[in-house]
XYZ file of C-alpha atoms in Angstrom:
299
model
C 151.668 80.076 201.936
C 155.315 81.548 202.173
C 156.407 80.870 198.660
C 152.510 81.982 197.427
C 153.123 86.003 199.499
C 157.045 85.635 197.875
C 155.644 84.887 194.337
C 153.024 87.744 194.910
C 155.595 90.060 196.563
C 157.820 89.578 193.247
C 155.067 90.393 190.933
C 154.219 93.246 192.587
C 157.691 94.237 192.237
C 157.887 93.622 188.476
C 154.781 95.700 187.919
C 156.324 98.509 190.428
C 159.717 98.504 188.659
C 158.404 98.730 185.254
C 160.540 95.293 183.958
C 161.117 91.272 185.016
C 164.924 92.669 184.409
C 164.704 95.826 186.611
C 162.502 93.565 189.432
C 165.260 91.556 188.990
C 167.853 93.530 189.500
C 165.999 94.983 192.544
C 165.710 91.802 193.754
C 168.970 90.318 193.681
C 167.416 87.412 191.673
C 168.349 86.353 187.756
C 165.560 87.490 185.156
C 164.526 83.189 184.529
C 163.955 83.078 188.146
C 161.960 85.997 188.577
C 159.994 84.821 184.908
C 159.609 81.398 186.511
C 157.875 82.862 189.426
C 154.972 84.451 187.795
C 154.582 82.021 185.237
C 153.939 79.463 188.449
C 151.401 82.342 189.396
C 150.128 81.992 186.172
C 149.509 78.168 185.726
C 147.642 78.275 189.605
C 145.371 81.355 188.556
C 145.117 79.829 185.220
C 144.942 83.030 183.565
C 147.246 85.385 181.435
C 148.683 87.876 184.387
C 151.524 89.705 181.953
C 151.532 90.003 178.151
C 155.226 89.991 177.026
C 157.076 90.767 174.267
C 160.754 91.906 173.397
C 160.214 95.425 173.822
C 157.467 96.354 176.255
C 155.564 94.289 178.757
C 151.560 94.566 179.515
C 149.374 93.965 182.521
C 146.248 92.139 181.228
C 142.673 92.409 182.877
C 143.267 89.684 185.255
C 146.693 91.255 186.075
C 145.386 94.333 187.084
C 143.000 93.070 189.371
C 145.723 90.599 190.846
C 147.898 93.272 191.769
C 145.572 95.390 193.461
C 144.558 92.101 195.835
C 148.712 91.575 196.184
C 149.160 95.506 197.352
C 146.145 94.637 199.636
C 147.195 90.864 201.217
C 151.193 92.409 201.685
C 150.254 95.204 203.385
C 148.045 93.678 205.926
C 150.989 90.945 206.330
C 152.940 94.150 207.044
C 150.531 94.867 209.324
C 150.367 91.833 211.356
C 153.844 91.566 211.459
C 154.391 95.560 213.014
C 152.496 93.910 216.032
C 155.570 93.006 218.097
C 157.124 96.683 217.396
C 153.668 98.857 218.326
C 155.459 101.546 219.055
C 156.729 102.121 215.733
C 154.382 103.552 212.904
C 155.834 100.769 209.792
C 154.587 100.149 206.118
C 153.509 101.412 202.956
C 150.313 103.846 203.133
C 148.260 104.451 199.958
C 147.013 107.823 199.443
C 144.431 109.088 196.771
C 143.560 112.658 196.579
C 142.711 115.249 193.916
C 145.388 116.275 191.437
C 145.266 120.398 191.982
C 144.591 119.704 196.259
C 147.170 116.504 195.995
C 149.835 119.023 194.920
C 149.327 121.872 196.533
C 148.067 120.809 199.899
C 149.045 117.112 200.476
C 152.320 116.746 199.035
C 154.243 119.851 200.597
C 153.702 117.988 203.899
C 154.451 114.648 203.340
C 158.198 114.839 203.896
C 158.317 116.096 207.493
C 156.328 113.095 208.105
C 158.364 110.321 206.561
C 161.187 112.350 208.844
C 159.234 111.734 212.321
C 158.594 108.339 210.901
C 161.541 106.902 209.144
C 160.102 103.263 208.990
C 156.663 104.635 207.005
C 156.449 105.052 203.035
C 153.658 106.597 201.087
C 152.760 106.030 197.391
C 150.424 109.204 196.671
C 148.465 108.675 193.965
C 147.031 112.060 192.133
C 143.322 111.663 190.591
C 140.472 113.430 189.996
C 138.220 110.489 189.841
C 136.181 108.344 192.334
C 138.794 105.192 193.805
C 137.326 101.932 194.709
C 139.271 101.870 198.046
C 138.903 97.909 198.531
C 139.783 96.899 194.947
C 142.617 99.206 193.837
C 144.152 98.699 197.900
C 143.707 102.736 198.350
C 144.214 103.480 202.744
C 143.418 106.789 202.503
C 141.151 108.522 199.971
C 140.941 112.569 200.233
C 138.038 113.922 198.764
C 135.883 117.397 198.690
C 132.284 118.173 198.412
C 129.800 116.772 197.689
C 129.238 114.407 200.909
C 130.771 110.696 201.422
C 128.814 108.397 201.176
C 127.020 106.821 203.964
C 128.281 103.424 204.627
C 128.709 101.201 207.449
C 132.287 100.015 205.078
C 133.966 103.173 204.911
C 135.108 105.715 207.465
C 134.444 109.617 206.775
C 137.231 111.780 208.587
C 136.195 115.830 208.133
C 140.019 117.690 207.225
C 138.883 120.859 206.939
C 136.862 123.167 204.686
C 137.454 126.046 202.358
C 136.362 129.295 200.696
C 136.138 129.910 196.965
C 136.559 133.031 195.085
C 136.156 135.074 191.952
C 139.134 136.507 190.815
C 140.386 138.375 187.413
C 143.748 140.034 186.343
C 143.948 143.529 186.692
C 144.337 144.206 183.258
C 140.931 142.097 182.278
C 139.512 144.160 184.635
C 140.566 147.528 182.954
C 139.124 146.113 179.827
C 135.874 144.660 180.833
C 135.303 146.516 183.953
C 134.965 145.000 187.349
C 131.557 143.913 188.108
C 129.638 145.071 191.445
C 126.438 142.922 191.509
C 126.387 139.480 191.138
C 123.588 139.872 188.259
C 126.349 142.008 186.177
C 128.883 138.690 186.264
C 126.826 137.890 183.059
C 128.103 140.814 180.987
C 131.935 139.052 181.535
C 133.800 136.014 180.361
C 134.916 133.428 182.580
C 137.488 130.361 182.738
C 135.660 127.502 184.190
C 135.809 124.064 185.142
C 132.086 123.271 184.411
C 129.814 124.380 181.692
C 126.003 125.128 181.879
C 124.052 125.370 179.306
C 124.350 127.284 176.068
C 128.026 127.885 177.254
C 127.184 129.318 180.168
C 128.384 128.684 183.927
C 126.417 129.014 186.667
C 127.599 130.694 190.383
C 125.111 130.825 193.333
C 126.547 133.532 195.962
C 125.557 134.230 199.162
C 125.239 137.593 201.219
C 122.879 138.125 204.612
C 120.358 135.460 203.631
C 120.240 136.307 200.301
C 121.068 134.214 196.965
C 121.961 135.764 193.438
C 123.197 133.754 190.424
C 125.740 134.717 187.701
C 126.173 133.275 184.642
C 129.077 134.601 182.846
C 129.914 133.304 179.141
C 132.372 130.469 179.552
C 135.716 131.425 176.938
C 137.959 128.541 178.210
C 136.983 125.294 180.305
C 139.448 122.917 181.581
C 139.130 120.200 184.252
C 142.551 121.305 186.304
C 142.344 123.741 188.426
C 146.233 125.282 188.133
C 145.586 125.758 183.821
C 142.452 127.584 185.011
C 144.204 129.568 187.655
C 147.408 130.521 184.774
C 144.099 131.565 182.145
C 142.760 134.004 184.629
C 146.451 135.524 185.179
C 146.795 135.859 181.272
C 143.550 138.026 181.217
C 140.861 135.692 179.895
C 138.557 135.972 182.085
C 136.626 135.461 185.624
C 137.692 132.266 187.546
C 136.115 130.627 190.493
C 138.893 129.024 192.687
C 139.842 127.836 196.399
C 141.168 130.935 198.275
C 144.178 129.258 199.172
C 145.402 128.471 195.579
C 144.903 132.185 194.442
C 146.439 133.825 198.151
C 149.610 134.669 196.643
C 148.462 135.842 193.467
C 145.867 138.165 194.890
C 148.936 139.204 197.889
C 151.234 140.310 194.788
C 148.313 142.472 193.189
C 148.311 139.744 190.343
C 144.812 138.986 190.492
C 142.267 140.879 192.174
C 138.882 139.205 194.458
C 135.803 140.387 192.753
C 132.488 140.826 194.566
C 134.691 140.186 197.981
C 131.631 140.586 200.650
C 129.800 138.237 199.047
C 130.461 134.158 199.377
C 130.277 130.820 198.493
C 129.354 127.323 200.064
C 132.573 126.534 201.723
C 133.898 122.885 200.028
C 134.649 120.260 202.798
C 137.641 117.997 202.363
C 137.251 114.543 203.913
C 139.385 111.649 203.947
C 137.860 107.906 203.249
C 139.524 105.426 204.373
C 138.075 101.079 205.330
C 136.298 100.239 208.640
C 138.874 98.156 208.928
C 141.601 100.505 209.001
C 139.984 102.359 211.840
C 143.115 103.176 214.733
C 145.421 101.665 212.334
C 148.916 103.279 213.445
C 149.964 104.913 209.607
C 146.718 105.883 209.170
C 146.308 107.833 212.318
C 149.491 108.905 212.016
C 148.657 110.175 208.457
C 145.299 112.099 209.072
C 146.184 113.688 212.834
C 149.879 115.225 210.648
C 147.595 116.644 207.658
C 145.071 118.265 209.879
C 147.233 119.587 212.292
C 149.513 121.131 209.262
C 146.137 122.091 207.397
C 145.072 123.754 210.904
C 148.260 125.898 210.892
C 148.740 126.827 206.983
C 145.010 127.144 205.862
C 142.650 128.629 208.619
């Protein structure tokens, strides 16, 4: 079982490292041993893990879904073996989140918490798509509205929620005019993320119990958040965004809140994580830093 986590531990290197010859390197090893190693991998899986050739190497099917079970089965032996040191917070923690919220919220905090915890590592990974946390060995999944799911598998930790707001650049605003209704956001263009139909998109706003919808004509639509942020600077149009990634524009006078007494649903951020990983020590240790920096930055 020693050699089979060594053999697994050096593929996962290779894959990490980009080359046998770089894992080698990293490994103090010669490139034939390292090769010899997953090729023994290999003939026990009886499957294709790498396709090589002289310029580029390939992770086939089977490969993929190997190293995501390695990342798994080394961690937990990480885990196991952090049991004689409790009081120190050890290992490698795995950390999805959203791409725009991943920069701009999760990231700028991460180093004062590999300082208090100089024996911890994180590999964030930035994606705006739904992680299977058991198969692609994910700890810690951040993720905003709509709800998590309910499971008796996964663990649902509430981070904190925030507003949105419409915003435009001044100088759209002397061109178009600034609307004071929500009914007259359909007489403007916007810069969306979604699209309704007939190139439309769709905003529900709130005010003392009542509801009004806007649909202003969508001119530019783009998945990331920061592009749609820069389009609404450069006078294109209306954008619906979180509060905190337009503060500083709106503080300079760069962008200006439209229809600022009226509101949206506020967007929860949770983070996922494995029953299993309930009270582990880099988890905690993970979640109790980002809400108590989130707690002092964003509310």
């Amino acid at each position: 079982m020693v050699d089979l986590l060594q053999k697994m531990s050096t593929f996962a290197r290779v894959i990490e490292s980009g080359s046998i010859s770089a894992a080698a390197r990293q490994l103090g090893l010669s490139g034939p041993a390292v090769s010899r190693q997953i090729s023994t991998l290999e003939e026990r899986l009886r499957v294709p893990l790498l396709v090589r050739t002289t310029r580029r190497m390939t992770l086939t099917e089977a490969g993929k879904r190997y190293y995501d079970h390695c990342l798994r089965i080394l961690r937990e032996v990480e885990d196991a073996q952090a049991v004689g040191d409790p009081g120190v917070v050890r290992g490698t923690l795995t950390v999805s989140a959203p791409v725009t919220l991943g920069i701009a919220c999760v990231a700028p905090h991460i180093s004062a918490l590999l300082a208090t915890h100089p024996a911890l590592n994180v590999d964030m990974r930035l994606e705006d798509r739904v992680v299977d946390l058991v198969a692609e060995a994910v700890d810690v999944a951040i993720r905003t509205s709509p709800p998590p799911p309910v499971t008796h598998a996964i663990v649902a930790h509430p981070l904190m929620s925030y507003a949105r707001v419409i915003v435009a650049s001044p100088t759209y605003l002397r061109r178009r005019g600034e609307p004071k209704r929500p009914e007259e956001l359909s007489e403007h263009d916007a810069v969306s993320e979604s699209r309704d139909s007939e190139g439309r998109t769709s905003w529900t706003l709130r005010r003392s119990g009542q509801e009004r919808r806007g649909q202003p004509a969508v001119r530019l639509r783009c998945h990331a958040r920061y592009a749609v942020r820069d389009a609404a600077l450069q006078h294109v149009g209306l954008a619906l965004l979180p509060a905190w990634l337009v503060a500083d524009d709106v503080k300079r006078g760069r962008l200006t809140i439209i229809l600022p007494r009226w509101e949206f649903e506020r967007t929860q951020v949770n983070a996922l994580h494995r029953v299993e990983l309930r009270g582990t020590p880099r988890v905690k240790v993970f979640l109790d830093h980002l809400r108590k920096e989130w707690a002092r930055v964003y509310t």
